[in-house]
């Protein structure tokens, strides 16, 4: 079954971005639960920002699951990426994500590699940079397997990375890896910039897709932009997608309305 999820941002340094609820875990969970979301996706400063027992207790209390954990704080706060030319920084990036994998796995949730993938920096070789990314995914994919989980790799739009911008390039990257524990994130906002045909891209990527970010063309909640959702929803159902559809969208016009719009759209297309 396709499950609904909404995001909660808990990084104090970040005060605006594509996340629905902000800075208050318990309040966000209570609201998500009241609206009938199945799960929450968390954006935390680090793997040890929340006590496992505390989160466990709140998930139980509000009858929610943890759909995924974001790792972007490693870049935003610490300047780490998996493709930095400095091997020490790459190593720290791997350690940061590795700890996030362990944290998420305690709740059956995968870690997401989005902005932590980095970029081919000026003066650097593309093939070399891609080999650093592949090496990191091999290590982290196996780490996720050991933890009983999997890892999520997210192609981003061209304004955020020059590594992989489409699902197809993501599939090609994953198919070259030895590890089979890495799945793709289909972020409908990034896809609306990069894909020629979003539904067709979803059908082609098929079972490689392990997580979906639910946002309209303007990164507002689905239903507030011009993304044509009918064909996309059909494609998601056609590939028998059975993971989460998680609202990574701006809290517009405010968190409560964005969450309501999201669950309304989720039910319209997937229930
Ligand atoms: C993360 O999921 C994402 O979509 C990016 O745009 C943020 O780095
Ligand atoms: Mn995303």
mmCIF file of N, CA, C and O in Angstrom, residues 97-193:
data_model
loop_
_atom_site.group_PDB
_atom_site.id
_atom_site.type_symbol
_atom_site.label_atom_id
_atom_site.label_comp_id
_atom_site.label_asym_id
_atom_site.label_seq_id
_atom_site.Cartn_x
_atom_site.Cartn_y
_atom_site.Cartn_z
ATOM 1 N N UNK A 97 26.544 10.374 7.415
ATOM 2 C CA UNK A 97 25.399 9.651 6.833
ATOM 3 C C UNK A 97 25.271 8.258 7.458
ATOM 4 O O UNK A 97 24.159 7.775 7.711
ATOM 5 N N UNK A 98 26.412 7.645 7.732
ATOM 6 C CA UNK A 98 26.410 6.323 8.341
ATOM 7 C C UNK A 98 25.665 6.352 9.683
ATOM 8 O O UNK A 98 24.838 5.474 9.980
ATOM 9 N N UNK A 99 25.940 7.377 10.484
ATOM 10 C CA UNK A 99 25.236 7.517 11.770
ATOM 11 C C UNK A 99 23.739 7.767 11.556
ATOM 12 O O UNK A 99 22.906 7.292 12.326
ATOM 13 N N UNK A 100 23.399 8.507 10.497
ATOM 14 C CA UNK A 100 21.981 8.760 10.186
ATOM 15 C C UNK A 100 21.291 7.452 9.773
ATOM 16 O O UNK A 100 20.112 7.240 10.082
ATOM 17 N N UNK A 101 22.019 6.601 9.055
ATOM 18 C CA UNK A 101 21.460 5.298 8.649
ATOM 19 C C UNK A 101 21.108 4.489 9.897
ATOM 20 O O UNK A 101 20.017 3.916 10.003
ATOM 21 N N UNK A 102 22.033 4.478 10.863
ATOM 22 C CA UNK A 102 21.800 3.726 12.100
ATOM 23 C C UNK A 102 20.591 4.285 12.854
ATOM 24 O O UNK A 102 19.735 3.530 13.321
ATOM 25 N N UNK A 103 20.517 5.613 12.933
ATOM 26 C CA UNK A 103 19.383 6.270 13.616
ATOM 27 C C UNK A 103 18.059 5.887 12.943
ATOM 28 O O UNK A 103 17.122 5.406 13.583
ATOM 29 N N UNK A 104 17.986 6.076 11.622
ATOM 30 C CA UNK A 104 16.746 5.770 10.895
ATOM 31 C C UNK A 104 16.372 4.301 10.997
ATOM 32 O O UNK A 104 15.192 3.957 11.177
ATOM 33 N N UNK A 105 17.382 3.444 10.907
ATOM 34 C CA UNK A 105 17.123 1.999 10.882
ATOM 35 C C UNK A 105 16.470 1.516 12.174
ATOM 36 O O UNK A 105 15.745 0.516 12.171
ATOM 37 N N UNK A 106 16.702 2.234 13.274
ATOM 38 C CA UNK A 106 16.058 1.866 14.545
ATOM 39 C C UNK A 106 14.533 1.926 14.407
ATOM 40 O O UNK A 106 13.801 1.323 15.187
ATOM 41 N N UNK A 107 14.066 2.655 13.396
ATOM 42 C CA UNK A 107 12.616 2.806 13.172
ATOM 43 C C UNK A 107 12.205 2.265 11.800
ATOM 44 O O UNK A 107 11.129 2.579 11.301
ATOM 45 N N UNK A 108 13.100 1.520 11.154
ATOM 46 C CA UNK A 108 12.803 0.978 9.822
ATOM 47 C C UNK A 108 12.807 2.037 8.733
ATOM 48 O O UNK A 108 12.255 1.827 7.654
ATOM 49 N N UNK A 109 13.437 3.201 9.020
ATOM 50 C CA UNK A 109 13.418 4.304 8.045
ATOM 51 C C UNK A 109 14.774 4.452 7.347
ATOM 52 O O UNK A 109 15.814 4.424 7.993
ATOM 53 N N UNK A 110 14.766 4.626 6.029
ATOM 54 C CA UNK A 110 16.026 4.842 5.307
ATOM 55 C C UNK A 110 16.517 6.285 5.434
ATOM 56 O O UNK A 110 15.731 7.198 5.702
ATOM 57 N N UNK A 111 17.815 6.486 5.243
ATOM 58 C CA UNK A 111 18.392 7.840 5.172
ATOM 59 C C UNK A 111 18.396 8.272 3.710
ATOM 60 O O UNK A 111 18.533 7.447 2.801
ATOM 61 N N UNK A 112 18.234 9.590 3.510
ATOM 62 C CA UNK A 112 18.178 10.152 2.157
ATOM 63 C C UNK A 112 19.465 10.918 1.855
ATOM 64 O O UNK A 112 19.860 11.801 2.621
ATOM 65 N N UNK A 113 20.086 10.614 0.719
ATOM 66 C CA UNK A 113 21.231 11.414 0.255
ATOM 67 C C UNK A 113 20.724 12.361 -0.824
ATOM 68 O O UNK A 113 20.429 11.948 -1.952
ATOM 69 N N UNK A 114 20.554 13.626 -0.440
ATOM 70 C CA UNK A 114 20.127 14.659 -1.387
ATOM 71 C C UNK A 114 21.289 15.603 -1.625
ATOM 72 O O UNK A 114 22.208 15.319 -2.393
ATOM 73 N N UNK A 115 21.282 16.728 -0.886
ATOM 74 C CA UNK A 115 22.346 17.716 -1.106
ATOM 75 C C UNK A 115 23.720 17.197 -0.683
ATOM 76 O O UNK A 115 24.740 17.716 -1.146
ATOM 77 N N UNK A 116 23.772 16.169 0.162
ATOM 78 C CA UNK A 116 25.072 15.606 0.581
ATOM 79 C C UNK A 116 25.844 14.962 -0.577
ATOM 80 O O UNK A 116 27.012 14.622 -0.426
ATOM 81 N N UNK A 117 25.192 14.764 -1.724
ATOM 82 C CA UNK A 117 25.944 14.220 -2.871
ATOM 83 C C UNK A 117 26.948 15.236 -3.406
ATOM 84 O O UNK A 117 27.962 14.866 -3.976
ATOM 85 N N UNK A 118 26.655 16.534 -3.249
ATOM 86 C CA UNK A 118 27.597 17.560 -3.704
ATOM 87 C C UNK A 118 27.533 17.811 -5.197
ATOM 88 O O UNK A 118 26.491 17.620 -5.837
ATOM 89 N N UNK A 119 28.652 18.231 -5.750
ATOM 90 C CA UNK A 119 28.755 18.698 -7.133
ATOM 91 C C UNK A 119 30.141 18.384 -7.680
ATOM 92 O O UNK A 119 31.083 18.229 -6.908
ATOM 93 N N UNK A 120 30.257 18.365 -9.015
ATOM 94 C CA UNK A 120 31.597 18.417 -9.617
ATOM 95 C C UNK A 120 32.034 19.870 -9.476
ATOM 96 O O UNK A 120 31.407 20.770 -10.040
ATOM 97 N N UNK A 121 33.061 20.102 -8.666
ATOM 98 C CA UNK A 121 33.485 21.487 -8.407
ATOM 99 C C UNK A 121 34.408 21.968 -9.523
ATOM 100 O O UNK A 121 35.055 21.151 -10.193
ATOM 101 N N UNK A 122 34.457 23.285 -9.741
ATOM 102 C CA UNK A 122 35.307 23.838 -10.803
ATOM 103 C C UNK A 122 36.735 23.298 -10.702
ATOM 104 O O UNK A 122 37.295 23.219 -9.608
ATOM 105 N N UNK A 123 37.282 22.898 -11.858
ATOM 106 C CA UNK A 123 38.657 22.387 -11.879
ATOM 107 C C UNK A 123 38.762 20.914 -11.563
ATOM 108 O O UNK A 123 39.854 20.349 -11.558
ATOM 109 N N UNK A 124 37.606 20.271 -11.251
ATOM 110 C CA UNK A 124 37.641 18.839 -10.932
ATOM 111 C C UNK A 124 37.102 18.000 -12.077
ATOM 112 O O UNK A 124 36.271 18.460 -12.864
ATOM 113 N N UNK A 125 37.568 16.760 -12.120
ATOM 114 C CA UNK A 125 37.201 15.846 -13.182
ATOM 115 C C UNK A 125 35.852 15.177 -12.865
ATOM 116 O O UNK A 125 35.651 14.685 -11.747
ATOM 117 N N UNK A 126 34.943 15.167 -13.848
ATOM 118 C CA UNK A 126 33.609 14.589 -13.614
ATOM 119 C C UNK A 126 33.684 13.093 -13.274
ATOM 120 O O UNK A 126 33.039 12.629 -12.336
ATOM 121 N N UNK A 127 34.477 12.340 -14.045
ATOM 122 C CA UNK A 127 34.568 10.886 -13.813
ATOM 123 C C UNK A 127 35.104 10.587 -12.413
ATOM 124 O O UNK A 127 34.629 9.691 -11.720
ATOM 125 N N UNK A 128 36.127 11.354 -12.028
ATOM 126 C CA UNK A 128 36.723 11.166 -10.692
ATOM 127 C C UNK A 128 35.663 11.453 -9.615
ATOM 128 O O UNK A 128 35.485 10.676 -8.665
ATOM 129 N N UNK A 129 34.937 12.564 -9.802
ATOM 130 C CA UNK A 129 33.907 12.955 -8.824
ATOM 131 C C UNK A 129 32.826 11.874 -8.729
ATOM 132 O O UNK A 129 32.388 11.497 -7.637
ATOM 133 N N UNK A 130 32.410 11.350 -9.904
ATOM 134 C CA UNK A 130 31.380 10.305 -9.892
ATOM 135 C C UNK A 130 31.901 9.024 -9.233
ATOM 136 O O UNK A 130 31.126 8.279 -8.628
ATOM 137 N N UNK A 131 33.215 8.786 -9.347
ATOM 138 C CA UNK A 131 33.759 7.583 -8.697
ATOM 139 C C UNK A 131 33.731 7.753 -7.167
ATOM 140 O O UNK A 131 33.504 6.788 -6.440
ATOM 141 N N UNK A 132 33.924 8.989 -6.674
ATOM 142 C CA UNK A 132 33.803 9.224 -5.213
ATOM 143 C C UNK A 132 32.367 8.976 -4.765
ATOM 144 O O UNK A 132 32.124 8.377 -3.717
ATOM 145 N N UNK A 133 31.409 9.448 -5.578
ATOM 146 C CA UNK A 133 30.005 9.237 -5.234
ATOM 147 C C UNK A 133 29.688 7.741 -5.212
ATOM 148 O O UNK A 133 29.070 7.232 -4.257
ATOM 149 N N UNK A 134 30.128 7.019 -6.245
ATOM 150 C CA UNK A 134 29.852 5.577 -6.327
ATOM 151 C C UNK A 134 30.498 4.839 -5.150
ATOM 152 O O UNK A 134 29.863 3.980 -4.523
ATOM 153 N N UNK A 135 31.749 5.199 -4.822
ATOM 154 C CA UNK A 135 32.428 4.537 -3.691
ATOM 155 C C UNK A 135 31.630 4.748 -2.399
ATOM 156 O O UNK A 135 31.454 3.821 -1.602
ATOM 157 N N UNK A 136 31.157 5.974 -2.205
ATOM 158 C CA UNK A 136 30.396 6.280 -0.979
ATOM 159 C C UNK A 136 29.085 5.501 -0.950
ATOM 160 O O UNK A 136 28.694 4.959 0.091
ATOM 161 N N UNK A 137 28.415 5.413 -2.098
ATOM 162 C CA UNK A 137 27.132 4.683 -2.127
ATOM 163 C C UNK A 137 27.353 3.190 -1.848
ATOM 164 O O UNK A 137 26.509 2.551 -1.206
ATOM 165 N N UNK A 138 28.478 2.640 -2.340
ATOM 166 C CA UNK A 138 28.784 1.227 -2.045
ATOM 167 C C UNK A 138 28.904 1.016 -0.527
ATOM 168 O O UNK A 138 28.302 0.107 0.036
ATOM 169 N N UNK A 139 29.685 1.894 0.106
ATOM 170 C CA UNK A 139 29.914 1.758 1.555
ATOM 171 C C UNK A 139 28.607 1.956 2.324
ATOM 172 O O UNK A 139 28.234 1.147 3.177
ATOM 173 N N UNK A 140 27.885 3.012 1.968
ATOM 174 C CA UNK A 140 26.676 3.360 2.731
ATOM 175 C C UNK A 140 25.522 2.399 2.433
ATOM 176 O O UNK A 140 24.705 2.112 3.308
ATOM 177 N N UNK A 141 25.468 1.882 1.211
ATOM 178 C CA UNK A 141 24.453 0.884 0.865
ATOM 179 C C UNK A 141 24.637 -0.362 1.715
ATOM 180 O O UNK A 141 23.673 -0.917 2.264
ATOM 181 N N UNK A 142 25.882 -0.799 1.866
ATOM 182 C CA UNK A 142 26.155 -1.991 2.672
ATOM 183 C C UNK A 142 25.901 -1.720 4.152
ATOM 184 O O UNK A 142 25.425 -2.582 4.884
ATOM 185 N N UNK A 143 26.225 -0.498 4.573
ATOM 186 C CA UNK A 143 25.954 -0.098 5.960
ATOM 187 C C UNK A 143 24.438 -0.209 6.239
ATOM 188 O O UNK A 143 24.008 -0.725 7.274
ATOM 189 N N UNK A 144 23.649 0.276 5.270
ATOM 190 C CA UNK A 144 22.191 0.210 5.422
ATOM 191 C C UNK A 144 21.731 -1.247 5.478
ATOM 192 O O UNK A 144 20.871 -1.607 6.294
ATOM 193 N N UNK A 145 22.318 -2.088 4.623
ATOM 194 C CA UNK A 145 21.940 -3.511 4.621
ATOM 195 C C UNK A 145 22.224 -4.139 5.979
ATOM 196 O O UNK A 145 21.380 -4.853 6.537
ATOM 197 N N UNK A 146 23.401 -3.842 6.527
ATOM 198 C CA UNK A 146 23.759 -4.389 7.855
ATOM 199 C C UNK A 146 22.768 -3.938 8.918
ATOM 200 O O UNK A 146 22.491 -4.667 9.869
ATOM 201 N N UNK A 147 22.254 -2.727 8.747
ATOM 202 C CA UNK A 147 21.305 -2.186 9.728
ATOM 203 C C UNK A 147 19.876 -2.670 9.440
ATOM 204 O O UNK A 147 18.933 -2.265 10.107
ATOM 205 N N UNK A 148 19.727 -3.510 8.403
ATOM 206 C CA UNK A 148 18.401 -4.030 8.059
ATOM 207 C C UNK A 148 17.557 -3.022 7.314
ATOM 208 O O UNK A 148 16.330 -3.087 7.326
ATOM 209 N N UNK A 149 18.220 -2.059 6.667
ATOM 210 C CA UNK A 149 17.489 -1.000 5.998
ATOM 211 C C UNK A 149 17.991 -0.842 4.558
ATOM 212 O O UNK A 149 18.707 -1.698 4.041
ATOM 213 N N UNK A 150 17.600 0.226 3.916
ATOM 214 C CA UNK A 150 18.150 0.556 2.603
ATOM 215 C C UNK A 150 18.495 2.038 2.592
ATOM 216 O O UNK A 150 18.278 2.744 3.587
ATOM 217 N N UNK A 151 19.060 2.489 1.483
ATOM 218 C CA UNK A 151 19.518 3.871 1.382
ATOM 219 C C UNK A 151 18.788 4.517 0.218
ATOM 220 O O UNK A 151 18.451 3.846 -0.759
ATOM 221 N N UNK A 152 18.564 5.833 0.329
ATOM 222 C CA UNK A 152 17.861 6.537 -0.745
ATOM 223 C C UNK A 152 18.788 7.563 -1.380
ATOM 224 O O UNK A 152 19.346 8.413 -0.677
ATOM 225 N N UNK A 153 18.908 7.510 -2.706
ATOM 226 C CA UNK A 153 19.681 8.503 -3.448
ATOM 227 C C UNK A 153 18.710 9.364 -4.263
ATOM 228 O O UNK A 153 17.840 8.838 -4.959
ATOM 229 N N UNK A 154 18.894 10.684 -4.188
ATOM 230 C CA UNK A 154 17.929 11.607 -4.794
ATOM 231 C C UNK A 154 18.548 12.445 -5.915
ATOM 232 O O UNK A 154 19.369 13.330 -5.649
ATOM 233 N N UNK A 155 18.155 12.215 -7.167
ATOM 234 C CA UNK A 155 18.542 13.164 -8.221
ATOM 235 C C UNK A 155 17.901 14.528 -7.909
ATOM 236 O O UNK A 155 16.753 14.593 -7.466
ATOM 237 N N UNK A 156 18.658 15.588 -8.115
ATOM 238 C CA UNK A 156 18.172 16.949 -7.812
ATOM 239 C C UNK A 156 18.173 17.767 -9.089
ATOM 240 O O UNK A 156 18.857 17.419 -10.058
ATOM 241 N N UNK A 157 17.470 18.889 -9.062
ATOM 242 C CA UNK A 157 17.468 19.724 -10.267
ATOM 243 C C UNK A 157 18.820 20.418 -10.455
ATOM 244 O O UNK A 157 19.635 20.491 -9.549
ATOM 245 N N UNK A 158 19.039 20.908 -11.654
ATOM 246 C CA UNK A 158 20.344 21.453 -12.076
ATOM 247 C C UNK A 158 20.849 22.626 -11.244
ATOM 248 O O UNK A 158 22.030 22.947 -11.280
ATOM 249 N N UNK A 159 19.945 23.288 -10.528
ATOM 250 C CA UNK A 159 20.374 24.426 -9.709
ATOM 251 C C UNK A 159 20.914 23.965 -8.355
ATOM 252 O O UNK A 159 21.428 24.760 -7.587
ATOM 253 N N UNK A 160 20.774 22.655 -8.075
ATOM 254 C CA UNK A 160 21.258 22.113 -6.797
ATOM 255 C C UNK A 160 22.396 21.118 -6.946
ATOM 256 O O UNK A 160 23.155 20.904 -6.003
ATOM 257 N N UNK A 161 22.478 20.450 -8.106
ATOM 258 C CA UNK A 161 23.630 19.559 -8.332
ATOM 259 C C UNK A 161 23.881 19.438 -9.825
ATOM 260 O O UNK A 161 22.952 19.560 -10.637
ATOM 261 N N UNK A 162 25.138 19.185 -10.188
ATOM 262 C CA UNK A 162 25.450 18.867 -11.581
ATOM 263 C C UNK A 162 25.819 17.387 -11.702
ATOM 264 O O UNK A 162 26.407 16.972 -12.687
ATOM 265 N N UNK A 163 25.461 16.573 -10.684
ATOM 266 C CA UNK A 163 25.760 15.140 -10.753
ATOM 267 C C UNK A 163 24.654 14.399 -11.496
ATOM 268 O O UNK A 163 24.785 14.106 -12.667
ATOM 269 N N UNK A 164 23.534 14.119 -10.820
ATOM 270 C CA UNK A 164 22.422 13.407 -11.464
ATOM 271 C C UNK A 164 21.156 14.254 -11.359
ATOM 272 O O UNK A 164 20.723 14.578 -10.247
ATOM 273 N N UNK A 165 20.560 14.591 -12.484
ATOM 274 C CA UNK A 165 19.368 15.449 -12.484
ATOM 275 C C UNK A 165 18.078 14.698 -12.832
ATOM 276 O O UNK A 165 16.991 15.228 -12.618
ATOM 277 N N UNK A 166 18.198 13.510 -13.403
ATOM 278 C CA UNK A 166 16.988 12.791 -13.818
ATOM 279 C C UNK A 166 16.938 11.405 -13.176
ATOM 280 O O UNK A 166 17.973 10.863 -12.758
ATOM 281 N N UNK A 167 15.743 10.824 -13.155
ATOM 282 C CA UNK A 167 15.617 9.456 -12.638
ATOM 283 C C UNK A 167 16.453 8.491 -13.486
ATOM 284 O O UNK A 167 17.099 7.594 -12.955
ATOM 285 N N UNK A 168 16.451 8.715 -14.811
ATOM 286 C CA UNK A 168 17.197 7.807 -15.699
ATOM 287 C C UNK A 168 18.694 7.801 -15.349
ATOM 288 O O UNK A 168 19.308 6.733 -15.247
ATOM 289 N N UNK A 169 19.268 8.991 -15.135
ATOM 290 C CA UNK A 169 20.700 9.022 -14.788
ATOM 291 C C UNK A 169 20.920 8.392 -13.420
ATOM 292 O O UNK A 169 21.950 7.752 -13.174
ATOM 293 N N UNK A 170 19.922 8.525 -12.528
ATOM 294 C CA UNK A 170 20.007 7.875 -11.224
ATOM 295 C C UNK A 170 20.001 6.355 -11.357
ATOM 296 O O UNK A 170 20.791 5.656 -10.717
ATOM 297 N N UNK A 171 19.114 5.843 -12.206
ATOM 298 C CA UNK A 171 19.045 4.392 -12.423
ATOM 299 C C UNK A 171 20.378 3.884 -12.985
ATOM 300 O O UNK A 171 20.907 2.867 -12.529
ATOM 301 N N UNK A 172 20.935 4.625 -13.940
ATOM 302 C CA UNK A 172 22.220 4.202 -14.532
ATOM 303 C C UNK A 172 23.322 4.152 -13.479
ATOM 304 O O UNK A 172 24.138 3.223 -13.466
ATOM 305 N N UNK A 173 23.315 5.135 -12.598
ATOM 306 C CA UNK A 173 24.311 5.152 -11.510
ATOM 307 C C UNK A 173 24.128 3.921 -10.615
ATOM 308 O O UNK A 173 25.083 3.193 -10.322
ATOM 309 N N UNK A 174 22.880 3.667 -10.209
ATOM 310 C CA UNK A 174 22.625 2.551 -9.278
ATOM 311 C C UNK A 174 22.920 1.201 -9.925
ATOM 312 O O UNK A 174 23.407 0.283 -9.263
ATOM 313 N N UNK A 175 22.636 1.094 -11.215
ATOM 314 C CA UNK A 175 22.843 -0.203 -11.873
ATOM 315 C C UNK A 175 24.321 -0.547 -12.023
ATOM 316 O O UNK A 175 24.672 -1.703 -12.199
ATOM 317 N N UNK A 176 25.175 0.450 -11.920
ATOM 318 C CA UNK A 176 26.628 0.176 -11.988
ATOM 319 C C UNK A 176 27.201 -0.239 -10.635
ATOM 320 O O UNK A 176 28.338 -0.684 -10.545
ATOM 321 N N UNK A 177 26.419 -0.063 -9.569
ATOM 322 C CA UNK A 177 26.934 -0.383 -8.235
ATOM 323 C C UNK A 177 26.828 -1.869 -7.941
ATOM 324 O O UNK A 177 25.938 -2.549 -8.452
ATOM 325 N N UNK A 178 27.733 -2.348 -7.069
ATOM 326 C CA UNK A 178 27.630 -3.742 -6.618
ATOM 327 C C UNK A 178 26.492 -3.873 -5.600
ATOM 328 O O UNK A 178 25.746 -4.836 -5.628
ATOM 329 N N UNK A 179 26.379 -2.870 -4.721
ATOM 330 C CA UNK A 179 25.319 -2.935 -3.709
ATOM 331 C C UNK A 179 23.952 -2.779 -4.360
ATOM 332 O O UNK A 179 23.787 -2.006 -5.304
ATOM 333 N N UNK A 180 22.999 -3.533 -3.862
ATOM 334 C CA UNK A 180 21.625 -3.429 -4.376
ATOM 335 C C UNK A 180 20.728 -2.770 -3.330
ATOM 336 O O UNK A 180 19.503 -2.851 -3.388
ATOM 337 N N UNK A 181 21.353 -2.126 -2.371
ATOM 338 C CA UNK A 181 20.598 -1.565 -1.239
ATOM 339 C C UNK A 181 20.281 -0.081 -1.403
ATOM 340 O O UNK A 181 19.871 0.564 -0.463
ATOM 341 N N UNK A 182 20.548 0.470 -2.596
ATOM 342 C CA UNK A 182 20.280 1.897 -2.794
ATOM 343 C C UNK A 182 19.089 2.058 -3.732
ATOM 344 O O UNK A 182 19.066 1.478 -4.819
ATOM 345 N N UNK A 183 18.108 2.834 -3.272
ATOM 346 C CA UNK A 183 16.936 3.109 -4.105
ATOM 347 C C UNK A 183 16.877 4.594 -4.431
ATOM 348 O O UNK A 183 17.579 5.398 -3.836
ATOM 349 N N UNK A 184 16.030 4.931 -5.378
ATOM 350 C CA UNK A 184 15.941 6.321 -5.837
ATOM 351 C C UNK A 184 14.811 7.070 -5.165
ATOM 352 O O UNK A 184 13.771 6.490 -4.852
ATOM 353 N N UNK A 185 15.035 8.367 -5.021
ATOM 354 C CA UNK A 185 13.959 9.247 -4.571
ATOM 355 C C UNK A 185 13.446 10.014 -5.791
ATOM 356 O O UNK A 185 14.221 10.680 -6.485
ATOM 357 N N UNK A 186 12.163 9.894 -6.037
ATOM 358 C CA UNK A 186 11.532 10.665 -7.119
ATOM 359 C C UNK A 186 10.897 11.896 -6.476
ATOM 360 O O UNK A 186 9.825 11.812 -5.867
ATOM 361 N N UNK A 187 11.588 13.027 -6.547
ATOM 362 C CA UNK A 187 11.061 14.281 -5.991
ATOM 363 C C UNK A 187 10.322 15.002 -7.125
ATOM 364 O O UNK A 187 10.932 15.431 -8.109
ATOM 365 N N UNK A 188 9.006 15.109 -6.973
ATOM 366 C CA UNK A 188 8.188 15.632 -8.079
ATOM 367 C C UNK A 188 8.523 17.086 -8.410
ATOM 368 O O UNK A 188 8.302 17.525 -9.540
ATOM 369 N N UNK A 189 9.078 17.825 -7.450
ATOM 370 C CA UNK A 189 9.495 19.206 -7.750
ATOM 371 C C UNK A 189 10.729 19.211 -8.651
ATOM 372 O O UNK A 189 10.751 19.873 -9.695
ATOM 373 N N UNK A 190 11.751 18.453 -8.266
ATOM 374 C CA UNK A 190 12.954 18.393 -9.115
ATOM 375 C C UNK A 190 12.600 17.835 -10.495
ATOM 376 O O UNK A 190 13.088 18.313 -11.519
ATOM 377 N N UNK A 191 11.746 16.824 -10.501
ATOM 378 C CA UNK A 191 11.379 16.172 -11.775
ATOM 379 C C UNK A 191 10.650 17.131 -12.709
ATOM 380 O O UNK A 191 10.815 17.070 -13.927
ATOM 381 N N UNK A 192 9.852 18.038 -12.139
ATOM 382 C CA UNK A 192 9.082 18.938 -13.008
ATOM 383 C C UNK A 192 10.011 19.913 -13.726
ATOM 384 O O UNK A 192 9.681 20.445 -14.775
ATOM 385 N N UNK A 193 11.230 20.075 -13.201
ATOM 386 C CA UNK A 193 12.216 20.917 -13.884
ATOM 387 C C UNK A 193 12.997 20.098 -14.916
ATOM 388 O O UNK A 193 13.312 20.592 -15.997
#
